[in-house]
mmCIF file of C-alpha atoms and ligand atoms in Angstrom:
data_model
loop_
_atom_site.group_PDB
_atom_site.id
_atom_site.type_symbol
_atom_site.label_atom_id
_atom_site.label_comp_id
_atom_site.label_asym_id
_atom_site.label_seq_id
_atom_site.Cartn_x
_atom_site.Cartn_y
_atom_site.Cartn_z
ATOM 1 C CA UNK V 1031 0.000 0.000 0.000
ATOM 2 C CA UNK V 1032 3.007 2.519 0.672
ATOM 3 C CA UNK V 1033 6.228 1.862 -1.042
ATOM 4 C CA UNK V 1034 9.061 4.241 -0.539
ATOM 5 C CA UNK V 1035 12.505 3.734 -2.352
ATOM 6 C CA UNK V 1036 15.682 5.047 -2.266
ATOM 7 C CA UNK V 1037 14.146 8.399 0.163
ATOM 8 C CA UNK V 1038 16.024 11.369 0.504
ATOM 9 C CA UNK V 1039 15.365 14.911 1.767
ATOM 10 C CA UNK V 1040 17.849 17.537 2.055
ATOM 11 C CA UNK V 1041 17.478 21.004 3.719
ATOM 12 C CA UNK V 1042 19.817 22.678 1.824
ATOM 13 C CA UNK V 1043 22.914 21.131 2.977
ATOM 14 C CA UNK V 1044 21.549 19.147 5.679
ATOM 15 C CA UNK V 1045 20.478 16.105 4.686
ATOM 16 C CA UNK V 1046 17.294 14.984 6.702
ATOM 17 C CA UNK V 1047 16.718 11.581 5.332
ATOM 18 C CA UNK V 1048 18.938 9.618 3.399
ATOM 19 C CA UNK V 1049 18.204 6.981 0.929
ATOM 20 C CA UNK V 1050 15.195 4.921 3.652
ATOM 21 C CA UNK V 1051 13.199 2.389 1.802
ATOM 22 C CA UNK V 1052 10.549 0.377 3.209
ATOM 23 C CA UNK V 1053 7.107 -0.765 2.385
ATOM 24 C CA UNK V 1054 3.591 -1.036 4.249
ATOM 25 C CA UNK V 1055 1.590 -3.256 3.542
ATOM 26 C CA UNK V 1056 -2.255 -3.384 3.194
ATOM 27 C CA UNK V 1057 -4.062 -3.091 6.485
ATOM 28 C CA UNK V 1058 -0.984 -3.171 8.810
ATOM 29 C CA UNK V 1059 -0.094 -0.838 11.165
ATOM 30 C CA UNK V 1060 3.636 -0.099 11.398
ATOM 31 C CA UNK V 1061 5.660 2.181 13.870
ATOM 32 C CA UNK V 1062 8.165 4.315 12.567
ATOM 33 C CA UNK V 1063 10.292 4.652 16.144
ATOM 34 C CA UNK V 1064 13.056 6.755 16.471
ATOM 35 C CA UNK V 1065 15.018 9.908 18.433
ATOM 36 C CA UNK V 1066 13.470 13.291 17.834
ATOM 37 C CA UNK V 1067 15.531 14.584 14.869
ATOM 38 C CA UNK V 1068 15.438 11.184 13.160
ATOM 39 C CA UNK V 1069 14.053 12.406 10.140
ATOM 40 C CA UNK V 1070 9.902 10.490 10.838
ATOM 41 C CA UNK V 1071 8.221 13.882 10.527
ATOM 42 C CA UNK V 1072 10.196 14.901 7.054
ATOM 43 C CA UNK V 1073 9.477 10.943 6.224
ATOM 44 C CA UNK V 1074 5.664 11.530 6.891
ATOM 45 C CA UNK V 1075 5.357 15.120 5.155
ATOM 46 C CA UNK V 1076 6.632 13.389 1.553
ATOM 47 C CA UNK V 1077 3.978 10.789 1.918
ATOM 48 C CA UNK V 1078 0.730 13.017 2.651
ATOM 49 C CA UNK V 1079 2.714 15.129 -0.348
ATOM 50 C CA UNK V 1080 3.143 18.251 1.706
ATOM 51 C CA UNK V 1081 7.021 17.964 0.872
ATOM 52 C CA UNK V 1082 8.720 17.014 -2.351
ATOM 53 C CA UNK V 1083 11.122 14.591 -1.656
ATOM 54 C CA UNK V 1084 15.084 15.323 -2.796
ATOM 55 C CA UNK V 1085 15.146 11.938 -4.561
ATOM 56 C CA UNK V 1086 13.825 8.421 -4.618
ATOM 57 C CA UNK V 1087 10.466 8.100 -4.450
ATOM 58 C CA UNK V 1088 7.367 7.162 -2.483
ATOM 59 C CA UNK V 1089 3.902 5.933 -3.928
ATOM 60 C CA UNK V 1090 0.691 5.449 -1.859
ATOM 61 C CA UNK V 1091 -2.131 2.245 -3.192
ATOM 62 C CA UNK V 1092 0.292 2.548 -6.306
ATOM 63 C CA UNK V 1093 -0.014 6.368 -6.980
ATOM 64 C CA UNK V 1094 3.473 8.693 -6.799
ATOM 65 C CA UNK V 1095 3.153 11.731 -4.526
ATOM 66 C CA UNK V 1096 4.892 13.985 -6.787
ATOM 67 C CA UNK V 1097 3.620 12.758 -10.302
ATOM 68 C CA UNK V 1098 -0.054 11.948 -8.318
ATOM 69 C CA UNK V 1099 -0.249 14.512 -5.362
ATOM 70 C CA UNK V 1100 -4.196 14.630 -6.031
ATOM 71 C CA UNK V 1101 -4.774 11.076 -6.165
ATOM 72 C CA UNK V 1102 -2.610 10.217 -3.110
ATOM 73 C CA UNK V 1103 -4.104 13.234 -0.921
ATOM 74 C CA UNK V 1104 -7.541 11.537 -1.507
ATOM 75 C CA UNK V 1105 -6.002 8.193 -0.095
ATOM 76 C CA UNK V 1106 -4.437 9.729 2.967
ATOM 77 C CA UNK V 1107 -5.737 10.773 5.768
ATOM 78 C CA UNK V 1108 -2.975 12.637 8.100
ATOM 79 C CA UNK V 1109 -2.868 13.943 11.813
ATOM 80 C CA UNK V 1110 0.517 16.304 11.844
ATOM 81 C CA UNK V 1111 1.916 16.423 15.245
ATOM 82 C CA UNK V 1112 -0.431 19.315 16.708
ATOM 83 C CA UNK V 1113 -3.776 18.675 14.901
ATOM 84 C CA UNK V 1114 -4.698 21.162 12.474
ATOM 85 C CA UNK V 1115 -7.800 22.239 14.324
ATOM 86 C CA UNK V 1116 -9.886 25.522 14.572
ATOM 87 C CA UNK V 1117 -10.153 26.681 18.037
ATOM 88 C CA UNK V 1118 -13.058 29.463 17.230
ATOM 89 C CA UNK V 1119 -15.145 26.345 15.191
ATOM 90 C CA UNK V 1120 -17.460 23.869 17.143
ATOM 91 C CA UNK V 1121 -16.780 20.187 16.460
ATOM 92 C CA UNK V 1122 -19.228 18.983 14.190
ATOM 93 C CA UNK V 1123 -18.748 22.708 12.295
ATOM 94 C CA UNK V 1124 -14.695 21.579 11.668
ATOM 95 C CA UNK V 1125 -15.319 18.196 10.655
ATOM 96 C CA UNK V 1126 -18.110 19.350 8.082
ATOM 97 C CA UNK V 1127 -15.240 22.243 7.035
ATOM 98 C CA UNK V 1128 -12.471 19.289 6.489
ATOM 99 C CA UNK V 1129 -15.213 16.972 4.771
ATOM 100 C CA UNK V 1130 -16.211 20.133 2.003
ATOM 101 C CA UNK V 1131 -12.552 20.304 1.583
ATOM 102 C CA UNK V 1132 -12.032 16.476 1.074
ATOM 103 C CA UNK V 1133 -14.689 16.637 -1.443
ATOM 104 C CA UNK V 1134 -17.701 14.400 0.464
ATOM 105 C CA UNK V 1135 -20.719 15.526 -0.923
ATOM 106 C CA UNK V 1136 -22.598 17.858 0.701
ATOM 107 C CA UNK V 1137 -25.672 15.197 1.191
ATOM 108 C CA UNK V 1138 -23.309 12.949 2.431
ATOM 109 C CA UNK V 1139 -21.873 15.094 5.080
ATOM 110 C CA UNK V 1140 -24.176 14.855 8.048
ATOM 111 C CA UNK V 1141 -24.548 11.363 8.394
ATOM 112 C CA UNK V 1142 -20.450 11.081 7.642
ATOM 113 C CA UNK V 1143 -19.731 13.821 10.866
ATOM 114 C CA UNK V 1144 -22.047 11.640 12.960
ATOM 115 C CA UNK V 1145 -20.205 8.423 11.807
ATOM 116 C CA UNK V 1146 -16.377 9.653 12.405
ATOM 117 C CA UNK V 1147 -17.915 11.225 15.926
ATOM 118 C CA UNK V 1148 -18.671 8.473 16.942
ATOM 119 C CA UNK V 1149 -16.189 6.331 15.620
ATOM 120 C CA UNK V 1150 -13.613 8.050 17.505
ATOM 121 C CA UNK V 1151 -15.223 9.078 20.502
ATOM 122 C CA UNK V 1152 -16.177 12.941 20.202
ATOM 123 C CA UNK V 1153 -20.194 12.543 19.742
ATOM 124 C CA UNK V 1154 -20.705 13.757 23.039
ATOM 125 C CA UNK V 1155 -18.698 17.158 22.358
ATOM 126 C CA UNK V 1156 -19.844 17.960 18.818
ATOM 127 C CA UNK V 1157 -21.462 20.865 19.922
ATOM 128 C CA UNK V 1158 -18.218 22.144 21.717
ATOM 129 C CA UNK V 1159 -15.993 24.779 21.142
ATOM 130 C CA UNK V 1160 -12.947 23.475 19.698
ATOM 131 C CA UNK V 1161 -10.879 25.999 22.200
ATOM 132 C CA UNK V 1162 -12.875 24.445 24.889
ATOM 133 C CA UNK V 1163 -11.270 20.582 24.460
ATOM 134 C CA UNK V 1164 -8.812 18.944 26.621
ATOM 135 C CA UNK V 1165 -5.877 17.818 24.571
ATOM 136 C CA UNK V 1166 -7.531 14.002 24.539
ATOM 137 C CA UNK V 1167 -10.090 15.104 22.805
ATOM 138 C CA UNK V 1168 -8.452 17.451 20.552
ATOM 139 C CA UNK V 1169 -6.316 14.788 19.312
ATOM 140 C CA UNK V 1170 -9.698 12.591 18.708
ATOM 141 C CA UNK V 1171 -11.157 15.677 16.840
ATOM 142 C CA UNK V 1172 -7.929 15.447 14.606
ATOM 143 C CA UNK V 1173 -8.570 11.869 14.526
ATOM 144 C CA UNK V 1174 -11.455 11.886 13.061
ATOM 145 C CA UNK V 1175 -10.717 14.651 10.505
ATOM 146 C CA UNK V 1176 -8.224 12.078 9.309
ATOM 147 C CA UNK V 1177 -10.455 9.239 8.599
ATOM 148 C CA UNK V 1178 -13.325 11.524 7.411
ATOM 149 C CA UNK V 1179 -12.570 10.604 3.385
ATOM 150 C CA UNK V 1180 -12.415 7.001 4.438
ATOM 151 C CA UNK V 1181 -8.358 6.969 3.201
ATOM 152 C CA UNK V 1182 -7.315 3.738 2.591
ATOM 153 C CA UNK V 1183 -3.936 5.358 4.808
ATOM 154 C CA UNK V 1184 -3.448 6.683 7.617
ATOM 155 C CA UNK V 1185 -0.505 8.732 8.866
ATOM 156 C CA UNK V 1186 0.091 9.794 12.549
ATOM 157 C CA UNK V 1187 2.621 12.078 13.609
ATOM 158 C CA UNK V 1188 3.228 11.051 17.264
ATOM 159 C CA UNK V 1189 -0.402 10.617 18.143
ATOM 160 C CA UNK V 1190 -0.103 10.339 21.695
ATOM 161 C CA UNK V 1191 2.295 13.057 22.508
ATOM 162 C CA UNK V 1192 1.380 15.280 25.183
ATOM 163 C CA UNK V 1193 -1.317 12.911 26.751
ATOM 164 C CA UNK V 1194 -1.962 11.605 30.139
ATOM 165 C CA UNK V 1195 -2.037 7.618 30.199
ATOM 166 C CA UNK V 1196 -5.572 7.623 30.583
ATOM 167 C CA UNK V 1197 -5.945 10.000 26.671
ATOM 168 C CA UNK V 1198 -2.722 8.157 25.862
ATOM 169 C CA UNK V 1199 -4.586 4.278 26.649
ATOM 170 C CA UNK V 1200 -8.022 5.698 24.713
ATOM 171 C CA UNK V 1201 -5.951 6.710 21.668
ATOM 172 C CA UNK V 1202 -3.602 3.816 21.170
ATOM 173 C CA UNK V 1203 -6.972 1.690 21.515
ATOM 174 C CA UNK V 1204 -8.769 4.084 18.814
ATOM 175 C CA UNK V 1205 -5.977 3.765 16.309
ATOM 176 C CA UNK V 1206 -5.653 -0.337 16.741
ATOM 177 C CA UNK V 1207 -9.826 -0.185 16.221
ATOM 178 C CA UNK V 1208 -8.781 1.669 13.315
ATOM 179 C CA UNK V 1209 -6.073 -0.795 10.831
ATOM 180 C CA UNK V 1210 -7.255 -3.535 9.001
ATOM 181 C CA UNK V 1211 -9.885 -0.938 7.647
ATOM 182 C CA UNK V 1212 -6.706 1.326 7.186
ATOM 183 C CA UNK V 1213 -3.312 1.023 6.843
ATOM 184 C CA UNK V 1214 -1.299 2.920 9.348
ATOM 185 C CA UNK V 1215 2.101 4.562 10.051
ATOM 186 C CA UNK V 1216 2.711 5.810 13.192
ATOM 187 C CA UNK V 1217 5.623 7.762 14.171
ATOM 188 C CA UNK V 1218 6.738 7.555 17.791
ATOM 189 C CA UNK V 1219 10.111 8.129 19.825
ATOM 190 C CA UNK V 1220 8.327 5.816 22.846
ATOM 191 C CA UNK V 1221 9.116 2.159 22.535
ATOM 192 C CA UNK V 1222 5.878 1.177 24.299
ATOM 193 C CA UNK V 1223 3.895 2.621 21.287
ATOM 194 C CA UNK V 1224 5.247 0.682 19.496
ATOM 195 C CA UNK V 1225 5.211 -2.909 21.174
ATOM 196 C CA UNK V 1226 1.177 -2.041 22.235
ATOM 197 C CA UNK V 1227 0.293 -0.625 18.942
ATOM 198 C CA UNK V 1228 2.614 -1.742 15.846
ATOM 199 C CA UNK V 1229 2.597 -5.107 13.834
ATOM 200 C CA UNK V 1230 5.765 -4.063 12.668
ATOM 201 C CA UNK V 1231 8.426 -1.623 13.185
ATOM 202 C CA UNK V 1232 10.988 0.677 10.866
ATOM 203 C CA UNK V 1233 13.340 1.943 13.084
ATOM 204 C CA UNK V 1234 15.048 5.189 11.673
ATOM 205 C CA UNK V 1235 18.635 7.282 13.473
ATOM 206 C CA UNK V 1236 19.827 10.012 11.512
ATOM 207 C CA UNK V 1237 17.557 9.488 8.665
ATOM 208 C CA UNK V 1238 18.875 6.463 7.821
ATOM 209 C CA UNK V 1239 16.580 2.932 8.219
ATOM 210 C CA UNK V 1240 18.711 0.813 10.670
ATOM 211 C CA UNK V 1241 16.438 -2.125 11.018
ATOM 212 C CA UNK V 1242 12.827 -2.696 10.031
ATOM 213 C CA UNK V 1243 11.139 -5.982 11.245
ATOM 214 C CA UNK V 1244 8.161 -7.461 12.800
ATOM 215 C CA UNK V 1245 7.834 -6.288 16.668
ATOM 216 C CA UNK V 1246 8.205 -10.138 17.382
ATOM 217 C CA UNK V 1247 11.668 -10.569 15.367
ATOM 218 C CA UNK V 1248 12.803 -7.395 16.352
ATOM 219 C CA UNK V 1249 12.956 -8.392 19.668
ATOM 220 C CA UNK V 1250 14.447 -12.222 19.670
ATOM 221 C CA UNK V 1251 17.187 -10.950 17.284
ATOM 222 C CA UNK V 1252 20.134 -8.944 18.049
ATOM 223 C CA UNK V 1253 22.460 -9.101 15.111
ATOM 224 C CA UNK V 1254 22.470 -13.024 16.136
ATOM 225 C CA UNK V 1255 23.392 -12.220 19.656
ATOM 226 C CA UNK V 1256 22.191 -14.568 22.216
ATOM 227 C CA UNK V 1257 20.662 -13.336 25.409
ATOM 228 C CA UNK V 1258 20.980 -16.361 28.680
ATOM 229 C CA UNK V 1259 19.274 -16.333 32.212
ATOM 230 C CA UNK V 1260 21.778 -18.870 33.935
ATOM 231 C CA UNK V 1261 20.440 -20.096 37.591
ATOM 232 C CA UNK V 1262 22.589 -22.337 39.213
ATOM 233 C CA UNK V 1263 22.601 -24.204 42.951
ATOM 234 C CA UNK V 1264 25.864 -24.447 45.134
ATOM 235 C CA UNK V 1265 26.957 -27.985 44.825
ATOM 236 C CA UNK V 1266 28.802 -29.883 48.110
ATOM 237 C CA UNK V 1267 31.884 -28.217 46.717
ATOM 238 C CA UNK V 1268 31.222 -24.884 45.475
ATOM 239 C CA UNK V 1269 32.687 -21.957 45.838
ATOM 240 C CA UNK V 1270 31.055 -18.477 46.237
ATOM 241 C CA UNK V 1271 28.541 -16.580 43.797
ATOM 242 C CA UNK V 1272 31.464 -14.234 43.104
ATOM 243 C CA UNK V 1273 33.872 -16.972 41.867
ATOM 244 C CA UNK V 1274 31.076 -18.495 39.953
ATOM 245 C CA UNK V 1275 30.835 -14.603 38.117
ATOM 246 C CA UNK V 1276 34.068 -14.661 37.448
ATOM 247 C CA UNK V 1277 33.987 -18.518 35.793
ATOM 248 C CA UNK V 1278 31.232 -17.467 33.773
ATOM 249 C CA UNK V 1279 32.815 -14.142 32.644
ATOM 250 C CA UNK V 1280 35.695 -15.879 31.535
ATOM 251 C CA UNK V 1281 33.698 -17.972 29.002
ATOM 252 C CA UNK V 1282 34.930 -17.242 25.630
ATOM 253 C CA UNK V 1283 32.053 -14.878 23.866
ATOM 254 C CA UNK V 1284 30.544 -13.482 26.600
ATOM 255 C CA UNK V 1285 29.861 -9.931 26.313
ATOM 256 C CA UNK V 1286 27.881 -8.785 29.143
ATOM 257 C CA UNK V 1287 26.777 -10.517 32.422
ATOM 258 C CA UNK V 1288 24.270 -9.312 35.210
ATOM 259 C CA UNK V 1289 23.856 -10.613 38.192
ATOM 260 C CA UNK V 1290 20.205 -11.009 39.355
ATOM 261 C CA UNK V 1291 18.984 -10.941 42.935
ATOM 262 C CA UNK V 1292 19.771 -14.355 44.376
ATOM 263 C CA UNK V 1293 16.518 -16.675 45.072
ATOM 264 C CA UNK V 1294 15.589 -19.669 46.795
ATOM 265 C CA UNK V 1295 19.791 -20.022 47.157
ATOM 266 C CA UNK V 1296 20.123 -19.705 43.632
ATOM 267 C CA UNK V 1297 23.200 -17.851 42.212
ATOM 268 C CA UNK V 1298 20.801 -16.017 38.963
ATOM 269 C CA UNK V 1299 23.019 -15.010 36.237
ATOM 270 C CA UNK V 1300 21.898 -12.895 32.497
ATOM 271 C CA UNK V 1301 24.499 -12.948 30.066
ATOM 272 C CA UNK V 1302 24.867 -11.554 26.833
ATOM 273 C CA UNK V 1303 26.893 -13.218 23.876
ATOM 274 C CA UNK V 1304 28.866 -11.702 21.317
ATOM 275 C CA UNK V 1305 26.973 -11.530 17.796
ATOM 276 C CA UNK V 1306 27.095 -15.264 16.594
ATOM 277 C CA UNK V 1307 28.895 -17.030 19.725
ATOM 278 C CA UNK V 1308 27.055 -19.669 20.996
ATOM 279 C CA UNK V 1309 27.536 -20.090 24.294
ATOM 280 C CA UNK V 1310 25.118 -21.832 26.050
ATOM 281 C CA UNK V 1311 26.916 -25.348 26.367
ATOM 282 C CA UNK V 1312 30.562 -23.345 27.343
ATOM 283 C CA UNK V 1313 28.298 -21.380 30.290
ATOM 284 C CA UNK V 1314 26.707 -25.069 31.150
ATOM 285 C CA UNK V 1315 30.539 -26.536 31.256
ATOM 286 C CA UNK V 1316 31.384 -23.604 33.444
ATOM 287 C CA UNK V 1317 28.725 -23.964 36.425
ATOM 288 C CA UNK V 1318 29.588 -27.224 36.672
ATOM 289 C CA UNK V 1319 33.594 -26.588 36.695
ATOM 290 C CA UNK V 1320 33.028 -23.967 39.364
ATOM 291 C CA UNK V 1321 31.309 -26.868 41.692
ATOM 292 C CA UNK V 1322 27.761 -25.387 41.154
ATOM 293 C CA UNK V 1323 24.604 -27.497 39.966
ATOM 294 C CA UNK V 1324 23.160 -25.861 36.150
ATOM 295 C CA UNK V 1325 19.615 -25.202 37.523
ATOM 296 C CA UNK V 1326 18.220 -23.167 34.555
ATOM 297 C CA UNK V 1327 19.772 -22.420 31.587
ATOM 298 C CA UNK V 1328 17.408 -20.367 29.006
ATOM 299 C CA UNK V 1329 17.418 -18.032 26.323
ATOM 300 C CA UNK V 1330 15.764 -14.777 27.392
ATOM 301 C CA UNK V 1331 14.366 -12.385 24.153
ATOM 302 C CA UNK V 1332 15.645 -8.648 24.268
ATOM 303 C CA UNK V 1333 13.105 -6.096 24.983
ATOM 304 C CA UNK V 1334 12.859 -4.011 21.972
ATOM 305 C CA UNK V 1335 14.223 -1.069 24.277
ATOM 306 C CA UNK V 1336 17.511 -2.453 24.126
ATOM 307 C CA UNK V 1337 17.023 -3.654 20.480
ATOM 308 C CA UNK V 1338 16.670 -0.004 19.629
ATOM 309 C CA UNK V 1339 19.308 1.506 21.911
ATOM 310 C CA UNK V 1340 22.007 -0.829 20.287
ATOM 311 C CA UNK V 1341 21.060 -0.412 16.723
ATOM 312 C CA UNK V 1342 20.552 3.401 17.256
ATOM 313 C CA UNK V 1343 24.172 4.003 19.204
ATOM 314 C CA UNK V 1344 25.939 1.432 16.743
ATOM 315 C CA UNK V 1345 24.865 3.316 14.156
ATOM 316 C CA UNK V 1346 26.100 6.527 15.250
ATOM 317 C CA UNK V 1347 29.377 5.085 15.676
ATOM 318 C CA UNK V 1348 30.068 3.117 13.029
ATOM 319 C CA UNK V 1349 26.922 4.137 9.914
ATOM 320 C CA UNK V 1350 27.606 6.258 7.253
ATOM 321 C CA UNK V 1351 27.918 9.830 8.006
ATOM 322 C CA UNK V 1352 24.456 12.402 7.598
ATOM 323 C CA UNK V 1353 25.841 15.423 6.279
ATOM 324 C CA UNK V 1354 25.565 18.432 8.302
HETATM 325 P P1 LIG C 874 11.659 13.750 13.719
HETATM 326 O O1 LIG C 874 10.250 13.860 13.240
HETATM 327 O O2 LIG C 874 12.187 12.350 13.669
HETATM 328 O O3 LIG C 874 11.873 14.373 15.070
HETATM 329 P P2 LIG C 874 12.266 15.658 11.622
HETATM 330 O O4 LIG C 874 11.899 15.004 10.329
HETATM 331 O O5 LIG C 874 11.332 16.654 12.179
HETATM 332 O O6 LIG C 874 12.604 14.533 12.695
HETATM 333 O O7 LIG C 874 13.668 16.349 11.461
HETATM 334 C C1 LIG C 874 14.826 15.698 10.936
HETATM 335 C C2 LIG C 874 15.961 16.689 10.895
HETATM 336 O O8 LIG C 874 15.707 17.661 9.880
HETATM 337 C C3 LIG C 874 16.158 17.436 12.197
HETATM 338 O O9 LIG C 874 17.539 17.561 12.435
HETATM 339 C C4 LIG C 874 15.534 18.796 11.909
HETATM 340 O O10 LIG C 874 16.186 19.804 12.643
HETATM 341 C C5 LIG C 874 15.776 18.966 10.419
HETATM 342 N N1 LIG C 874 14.715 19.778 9.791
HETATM 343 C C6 LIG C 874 13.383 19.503 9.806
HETATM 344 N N2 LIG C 874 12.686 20.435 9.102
HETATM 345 C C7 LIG C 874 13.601 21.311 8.629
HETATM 346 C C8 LIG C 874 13.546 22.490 7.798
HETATM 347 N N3 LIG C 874 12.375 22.952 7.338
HETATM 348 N N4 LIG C 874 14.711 23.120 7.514
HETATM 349 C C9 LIG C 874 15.881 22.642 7.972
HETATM 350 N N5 LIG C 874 16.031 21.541 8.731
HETATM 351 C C10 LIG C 874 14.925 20.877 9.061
#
């Protein structure tokens, strides 16, 4: 449904995005996660055509936003980071004033105001000043001018910034109730978003697209590191929890190790493997060298959180450079 190749945006000499490509498909909701400055907003403004792109280029249910800008507005429905409300306007006043502009017939336009009201949870307000909102509700309003064409997309610009949980629960419910009938990108810098909200996520540093993946995968793959919980039980002839630490640094591949709070006179262990060292069966060999009985050994998934803070830092480090 959205297919965007070879991206780039440059701001005269800074260069905002550089060369992202991924694709959307029908009915999915994906999270576009990353740092403020990342480039998601500049992303999100090419796709609802509002920005040419540099090069590369980006085409919504098949239609190119700078050969097709008409076609593609009329598939897109788009809530910018502050919604693009009227505070002087009542409710259902604004949402008829964005439907004229979308082109719903007039004859149409009652009964589509009601619908959207309800749909996302403003019916109750519609004859309220705009001015007089809380922000929850504002960002409904904007909601619901986005879906008022029925666009097959939908594209949200950090949806739930500035919310309490309670707005920020409501919304994230709203916009799930809202794909499979649309297909939705959402941008977010807040990893929960994305694991509560996202099939699948394009995570973007510097402009650049450093991974892009199912939540799921994301998570149980780390550049093929492996992630262990090791509990083990003194033996007859063990030695102390600190000497077993220091057997089980020494294993060859080990990258990281945490200690976890001791339980039931367990010794609990996480440890973190190189990319592509196996280590399980080395860490087994070394519990039992150190005189300690292997209670649990188990492979533990990474939370995204620490998905995303190693492919974002890495990539500072070691990705090619953004132009300043
Ligand atoms: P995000 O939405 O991920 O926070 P943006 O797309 O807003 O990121 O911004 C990406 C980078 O481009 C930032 O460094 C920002 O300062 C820069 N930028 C955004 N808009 C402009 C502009 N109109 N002129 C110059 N630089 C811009």
């Amino acid at each position: 449904m959205i297919k965007v190749e070879g991206l780039t945006k440059r701001y005269n000499r800074f260069t905002a995005v550089q060369n992202i490509d991924f694709e959307v498909p029908k009915g999915r909701i994906v999270g576009f996660l990353g740092p403020n400055g990342a480039g998601k907003t500049t992303t999100m403004r090419i796709l609802t055509c509002f920005l040419p792109p540099t090069s590369g280029t980006a085409t919504v249910a098949g239609f190119d936003v700078l050969k097709q800008p008409m076609e593609v507005k009329k598939r897109i429905g788009y809530l910018p980071e502050s919604p693009p409300v009227y505070p002087e306007m009542e409710v259902h006043e604004y949402l008829s004033f964005v439907g004229r502009l979308k082109g719903i017939p007039s004859a149409d336009l009652p009964k589509r105001v009601k619908e959207v009201s309800e749909r996302c949870n403003v019916a109750d307000v519609t004859t309220k000043l705009i001015s007089k909102l809380s922000k929850g509700y504002r960002q409904r309003v904007g909601l619901a001018q986005a879906i008022i064409h029925n666009p097959d997309v939908l594209i949200l610009d950090e949806p739930t910034a500035g919310l309490d949980p309670k707005q920020i629960h409501e919304t994230r419910d709203l916009i799930r109730s809202l794909a499979g009938a649309h297909t939705i990108i959402l941008s977010t810098h807040i990893l929960p978003e994305v694991e509560q909200t996202c099939d699948e996520v394009v995570i973007i540093s510097k402009g650049q697209v450093v991974a892009r993946d199912s939540v799921r995968n994301l998570t149980s793959r780390l550049q093929g590191q492996e992630a262990v919980a090791v509990e083990a039980r003194p033996g007859e002839v063990a030695g102390d929890a600190g000497a077993l630490e220091q057997a089980l640094r020494a294993v060859p591949g080990v990258s990281t190790l945490e200690r976890r709070g001791a339980k039931g006179g367990l010794a609990r262990f996480e440890v973190q493997s190189e990319p592509g060292q196996h280590v399980r069966g080395a860490l087994a060999r070394a519990v039992i060298g150190a005189g300690w009985d292997l209670e649990e050994l188990r492979p533990v998934a990474l939370s995204l959180e620490e998905v995303f803070l190693e492919l974002t830092s890495s990539e500072k480090e070691s990705g090619p450079e953004v132009k300043q």
